[in-house]
Structures are given as C-alpha cells and as structure tokens.
PDB file of C-alpha atoms in Angstrom:
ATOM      1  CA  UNK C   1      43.173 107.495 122.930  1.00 73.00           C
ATOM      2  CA  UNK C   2      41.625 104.275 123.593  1.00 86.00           C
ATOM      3  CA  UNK C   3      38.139 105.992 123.765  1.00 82.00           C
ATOM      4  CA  UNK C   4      38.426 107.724 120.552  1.00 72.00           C
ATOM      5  CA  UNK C   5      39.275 104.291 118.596  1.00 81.00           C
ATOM      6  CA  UNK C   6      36.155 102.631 120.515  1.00 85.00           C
ATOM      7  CA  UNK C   7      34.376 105.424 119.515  1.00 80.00           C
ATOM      8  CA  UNK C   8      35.566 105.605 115.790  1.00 76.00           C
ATOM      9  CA  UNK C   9      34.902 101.720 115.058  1.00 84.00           C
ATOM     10  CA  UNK C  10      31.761 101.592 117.330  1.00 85.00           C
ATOM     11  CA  UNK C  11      30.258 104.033 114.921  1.00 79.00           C
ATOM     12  CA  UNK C  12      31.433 102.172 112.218  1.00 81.00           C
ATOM     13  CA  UNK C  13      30.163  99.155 113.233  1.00 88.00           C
ATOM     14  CA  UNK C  14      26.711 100.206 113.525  1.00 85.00           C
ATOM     15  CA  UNK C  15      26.632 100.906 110.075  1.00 83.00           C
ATOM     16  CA  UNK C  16      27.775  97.722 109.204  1.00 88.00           C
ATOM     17  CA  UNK C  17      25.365  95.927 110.914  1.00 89.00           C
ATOM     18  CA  UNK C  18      22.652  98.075 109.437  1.00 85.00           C
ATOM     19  CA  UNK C  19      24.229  96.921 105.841  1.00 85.00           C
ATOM     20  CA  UNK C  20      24.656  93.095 107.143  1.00 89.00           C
ATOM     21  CA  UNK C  21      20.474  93.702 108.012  1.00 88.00           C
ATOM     22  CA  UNK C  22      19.366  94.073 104.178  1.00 85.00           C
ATOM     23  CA  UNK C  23      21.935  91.361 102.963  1.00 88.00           C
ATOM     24  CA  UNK C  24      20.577  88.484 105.756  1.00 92.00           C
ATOM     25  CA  UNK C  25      17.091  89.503 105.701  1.00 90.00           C
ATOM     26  CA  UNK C  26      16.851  90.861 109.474  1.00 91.00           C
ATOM     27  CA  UNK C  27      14.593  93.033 110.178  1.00 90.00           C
ATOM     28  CA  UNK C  28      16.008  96.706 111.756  1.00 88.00           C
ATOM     29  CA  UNK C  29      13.059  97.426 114.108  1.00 88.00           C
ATOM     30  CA  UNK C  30      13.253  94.240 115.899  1.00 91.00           C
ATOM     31  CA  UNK C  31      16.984  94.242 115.592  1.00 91.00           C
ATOM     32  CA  UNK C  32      16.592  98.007 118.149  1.00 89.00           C
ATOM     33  CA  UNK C  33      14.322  96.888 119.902  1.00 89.00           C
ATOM     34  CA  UNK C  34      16.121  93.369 121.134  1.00 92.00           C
ATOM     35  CA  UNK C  35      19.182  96.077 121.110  1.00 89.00           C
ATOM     36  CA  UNK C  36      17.206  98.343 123.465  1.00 88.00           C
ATOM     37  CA  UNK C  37      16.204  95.154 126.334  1.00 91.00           C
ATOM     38  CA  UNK C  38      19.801  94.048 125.944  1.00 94.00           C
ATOM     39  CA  UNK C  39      21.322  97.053 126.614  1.00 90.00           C
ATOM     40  CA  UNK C  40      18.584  97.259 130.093  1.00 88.00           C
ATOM     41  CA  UNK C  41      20.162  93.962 131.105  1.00 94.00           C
ATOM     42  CA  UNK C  42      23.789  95.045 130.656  1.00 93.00           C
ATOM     43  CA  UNK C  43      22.882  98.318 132.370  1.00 89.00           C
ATOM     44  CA  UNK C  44      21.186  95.999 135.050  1.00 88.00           C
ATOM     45  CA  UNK C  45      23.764  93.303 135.310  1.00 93.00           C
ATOM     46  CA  UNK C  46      27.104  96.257 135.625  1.00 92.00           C
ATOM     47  CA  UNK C  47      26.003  98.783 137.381  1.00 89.00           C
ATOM     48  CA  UNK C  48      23.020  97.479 138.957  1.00 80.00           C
ATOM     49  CA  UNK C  49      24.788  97.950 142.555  1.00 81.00           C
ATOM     50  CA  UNK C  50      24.390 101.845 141.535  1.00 80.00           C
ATOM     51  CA  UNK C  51      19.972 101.697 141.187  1.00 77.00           C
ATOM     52  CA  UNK C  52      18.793 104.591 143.164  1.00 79.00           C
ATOM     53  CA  UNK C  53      15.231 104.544 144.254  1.00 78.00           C
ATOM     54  CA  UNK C  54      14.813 108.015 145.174  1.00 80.00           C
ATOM     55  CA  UNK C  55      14.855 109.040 140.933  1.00 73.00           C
ATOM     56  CA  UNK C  56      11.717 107.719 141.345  1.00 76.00           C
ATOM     57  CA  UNK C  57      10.159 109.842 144.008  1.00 79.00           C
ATOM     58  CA  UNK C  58      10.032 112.833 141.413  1.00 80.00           C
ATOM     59  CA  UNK C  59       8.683 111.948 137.849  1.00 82.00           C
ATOM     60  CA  UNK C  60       8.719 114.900 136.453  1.00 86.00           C
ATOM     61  CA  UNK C  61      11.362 113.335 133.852  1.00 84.00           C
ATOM     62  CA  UNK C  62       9.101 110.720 132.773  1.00 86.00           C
ATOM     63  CA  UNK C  63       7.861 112.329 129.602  1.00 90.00           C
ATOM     64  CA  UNK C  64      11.280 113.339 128.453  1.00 90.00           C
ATOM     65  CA  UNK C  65      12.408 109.673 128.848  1.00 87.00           C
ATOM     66  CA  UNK C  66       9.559 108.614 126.381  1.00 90.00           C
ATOM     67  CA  UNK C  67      10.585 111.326 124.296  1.00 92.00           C
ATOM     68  CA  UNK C  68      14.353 110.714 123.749  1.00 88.00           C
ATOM     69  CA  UNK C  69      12.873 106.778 123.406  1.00 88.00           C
ATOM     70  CA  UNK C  70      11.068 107.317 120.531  1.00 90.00           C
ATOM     71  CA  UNK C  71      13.522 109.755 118.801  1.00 88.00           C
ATOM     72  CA  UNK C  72      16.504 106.942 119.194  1.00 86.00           C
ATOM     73  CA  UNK C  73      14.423 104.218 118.171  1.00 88.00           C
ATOM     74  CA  UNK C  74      13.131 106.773 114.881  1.00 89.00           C
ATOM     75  CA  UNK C  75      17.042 107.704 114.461  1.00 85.00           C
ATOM     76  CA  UNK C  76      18.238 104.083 114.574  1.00 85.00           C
ATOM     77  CA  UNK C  77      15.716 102.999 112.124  1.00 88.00           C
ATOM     78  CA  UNK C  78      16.225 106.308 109.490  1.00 87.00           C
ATOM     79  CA  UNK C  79      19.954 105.154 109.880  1.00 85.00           C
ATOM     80  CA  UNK C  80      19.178 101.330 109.093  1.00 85.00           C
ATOM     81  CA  UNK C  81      17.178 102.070 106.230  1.00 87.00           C
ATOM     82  CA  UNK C  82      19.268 105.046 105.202  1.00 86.00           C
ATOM     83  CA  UNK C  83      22.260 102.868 104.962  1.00 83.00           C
ATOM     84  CA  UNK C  84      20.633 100.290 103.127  1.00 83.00           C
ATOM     85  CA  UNK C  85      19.369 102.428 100.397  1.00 85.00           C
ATOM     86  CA  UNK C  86      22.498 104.762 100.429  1.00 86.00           C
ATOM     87  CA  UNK C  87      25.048 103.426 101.525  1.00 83.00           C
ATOM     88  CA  UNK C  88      27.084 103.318 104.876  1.00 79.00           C
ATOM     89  CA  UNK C  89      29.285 105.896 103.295  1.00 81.00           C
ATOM     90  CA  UNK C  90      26.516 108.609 102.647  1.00 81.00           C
ATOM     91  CA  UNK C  91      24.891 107.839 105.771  1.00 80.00           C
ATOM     92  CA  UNK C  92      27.949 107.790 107.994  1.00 77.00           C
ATOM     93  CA  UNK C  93      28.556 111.484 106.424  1.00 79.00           C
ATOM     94  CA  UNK C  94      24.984 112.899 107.164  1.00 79.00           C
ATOM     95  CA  UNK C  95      24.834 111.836 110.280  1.00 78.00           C
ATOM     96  CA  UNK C  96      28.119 113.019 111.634  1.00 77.00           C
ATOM     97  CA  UNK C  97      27.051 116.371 109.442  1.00 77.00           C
ATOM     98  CA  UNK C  98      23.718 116.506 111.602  1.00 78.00           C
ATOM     99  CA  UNK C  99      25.689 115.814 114.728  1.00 76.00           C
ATOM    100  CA  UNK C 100      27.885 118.561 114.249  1.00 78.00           C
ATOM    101  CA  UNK C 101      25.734 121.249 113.065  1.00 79.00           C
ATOM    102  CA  UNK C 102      23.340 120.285 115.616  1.00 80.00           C
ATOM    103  CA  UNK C 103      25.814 121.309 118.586  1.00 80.00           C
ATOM    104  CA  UNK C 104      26.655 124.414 116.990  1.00 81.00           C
ATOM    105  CA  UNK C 105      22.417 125.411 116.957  1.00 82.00           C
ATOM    106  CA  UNK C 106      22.833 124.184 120.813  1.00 81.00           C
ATOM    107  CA  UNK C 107      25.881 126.653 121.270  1.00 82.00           C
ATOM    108  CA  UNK C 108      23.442 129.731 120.049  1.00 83.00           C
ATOM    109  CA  UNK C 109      20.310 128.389 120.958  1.00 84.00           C
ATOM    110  CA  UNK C 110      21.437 128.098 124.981  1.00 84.00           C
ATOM    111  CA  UNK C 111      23.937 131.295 124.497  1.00 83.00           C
ATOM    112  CA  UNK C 112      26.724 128.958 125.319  1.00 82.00           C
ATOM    113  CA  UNK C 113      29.770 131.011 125.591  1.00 84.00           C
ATOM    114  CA  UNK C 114      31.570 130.507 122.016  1.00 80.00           C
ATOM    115  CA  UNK C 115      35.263 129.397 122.194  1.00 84.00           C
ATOM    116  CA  UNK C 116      38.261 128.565 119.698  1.00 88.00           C
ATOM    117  CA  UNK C 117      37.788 125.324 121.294  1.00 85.00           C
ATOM    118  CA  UNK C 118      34.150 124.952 120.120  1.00 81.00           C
ATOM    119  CA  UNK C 119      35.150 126.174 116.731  1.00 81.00           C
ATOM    120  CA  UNK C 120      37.600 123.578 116.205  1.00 85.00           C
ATOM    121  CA  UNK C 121      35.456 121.094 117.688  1.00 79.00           C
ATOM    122  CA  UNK C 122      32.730 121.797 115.119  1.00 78.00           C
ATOM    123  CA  UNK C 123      35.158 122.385 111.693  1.00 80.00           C
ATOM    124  CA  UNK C 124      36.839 118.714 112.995  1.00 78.00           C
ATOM    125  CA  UNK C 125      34.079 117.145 113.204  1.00 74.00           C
ATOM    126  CA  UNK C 126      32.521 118.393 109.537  1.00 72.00           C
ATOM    127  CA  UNK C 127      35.887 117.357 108.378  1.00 75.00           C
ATOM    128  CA  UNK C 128      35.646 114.055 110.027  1.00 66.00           C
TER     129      UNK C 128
END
C-alpha cells in the first residue's frame, strides 16, 4: 500500500514541478538532464556494491540503452511543456491514457496470454 501512495504522489509531483518550471523561469531540458546525472549518482552511491562488470563483456544492449535515453528525455520534455501549456490536469490524463493503452498493444502485439486480470488492470487504469 505504501508503494501505490509513492507511486500516486510521485507522479503527481512530477507534474508539479513541470508547472513550478514555467512559473520560476527554469528551464525543463536542463532541469532532465541534471535529473538524469543525479539519478547516476544515487544509483552509484545505493547500490553501487551491486556494479557488475561482466554486463559489459556483451554490448549488444548498447543501442537500446541510447534508444530508451532519448525517448525518456523526449517524453519528459513533451510532458514539461505539455503541462505548461495544458495543464497538469490534461497532461496527467493523456499520459496515464497512453500508458494504459500502450500495454494493452503490448498484450496483442507479443500474444501475451489475455486475462480478467489484464482487463481490469487496463479499464482501472483508464479510469484512474
């Protein structure tokens, strides 16, 4: 339960901050990018004990790091200027919309096996 309330205001927040962006003048890209090194030191400084050099023996995952990169840093910056010009309410809504109907093309698209589960999983979170 604990998760789910993290969850719920962490998603919140980021809209907020987005919002508090326009009003102070910061700018968004720099704002994900500083986001993105402080996020490598926190990964560094808490689980650092965990760094595994063998991942690097096989880079065959390389490009799809630079992918995902790029689309997170594009997605964080449609949201920041999405929420500015819409509003955190409209913006909130789309993207949980996109998130949503984007698992249930994954479901089809990889022939997962379809459950009542699933189902409710999708119509909760287009309610939500």
């Amino acid at each position: 339960m604990i998760s789910l309330v993290l969850s719920i205001l962490t998603s919140v927040c980021i809209f907020l901050l987005f919002k508090l962006f326009g009003k102070y003048r910061v700018d968004t890209f720099q704002a994900i990018v500083f986001n993105y090194f402080t996020a490598l030191i926190c990964g560094l400084v808490f689980f650092g004990h965990e760094w595994d050099n063998t991942a690097f023996s096989n880079t065959s995952w390389v490009p799809s790091v630079f992918i995902c990169a790029v689309l997170f840093i594009s997605i964080f910056a449609l949201m920041g200027i999405s929420s500015l010009k819409n509003g955190i309410g409209d913006t909130s809504i789309a993207a949980k919309m996109s998130m949503a109907l984007s698992m249930a093309l994954m479901i089809v698209l990889y022939n997962e096996p379809f459950s009542t589960v699933k189902l409710i999983g999708i119509i909760l979170a287009l309610i939500g």
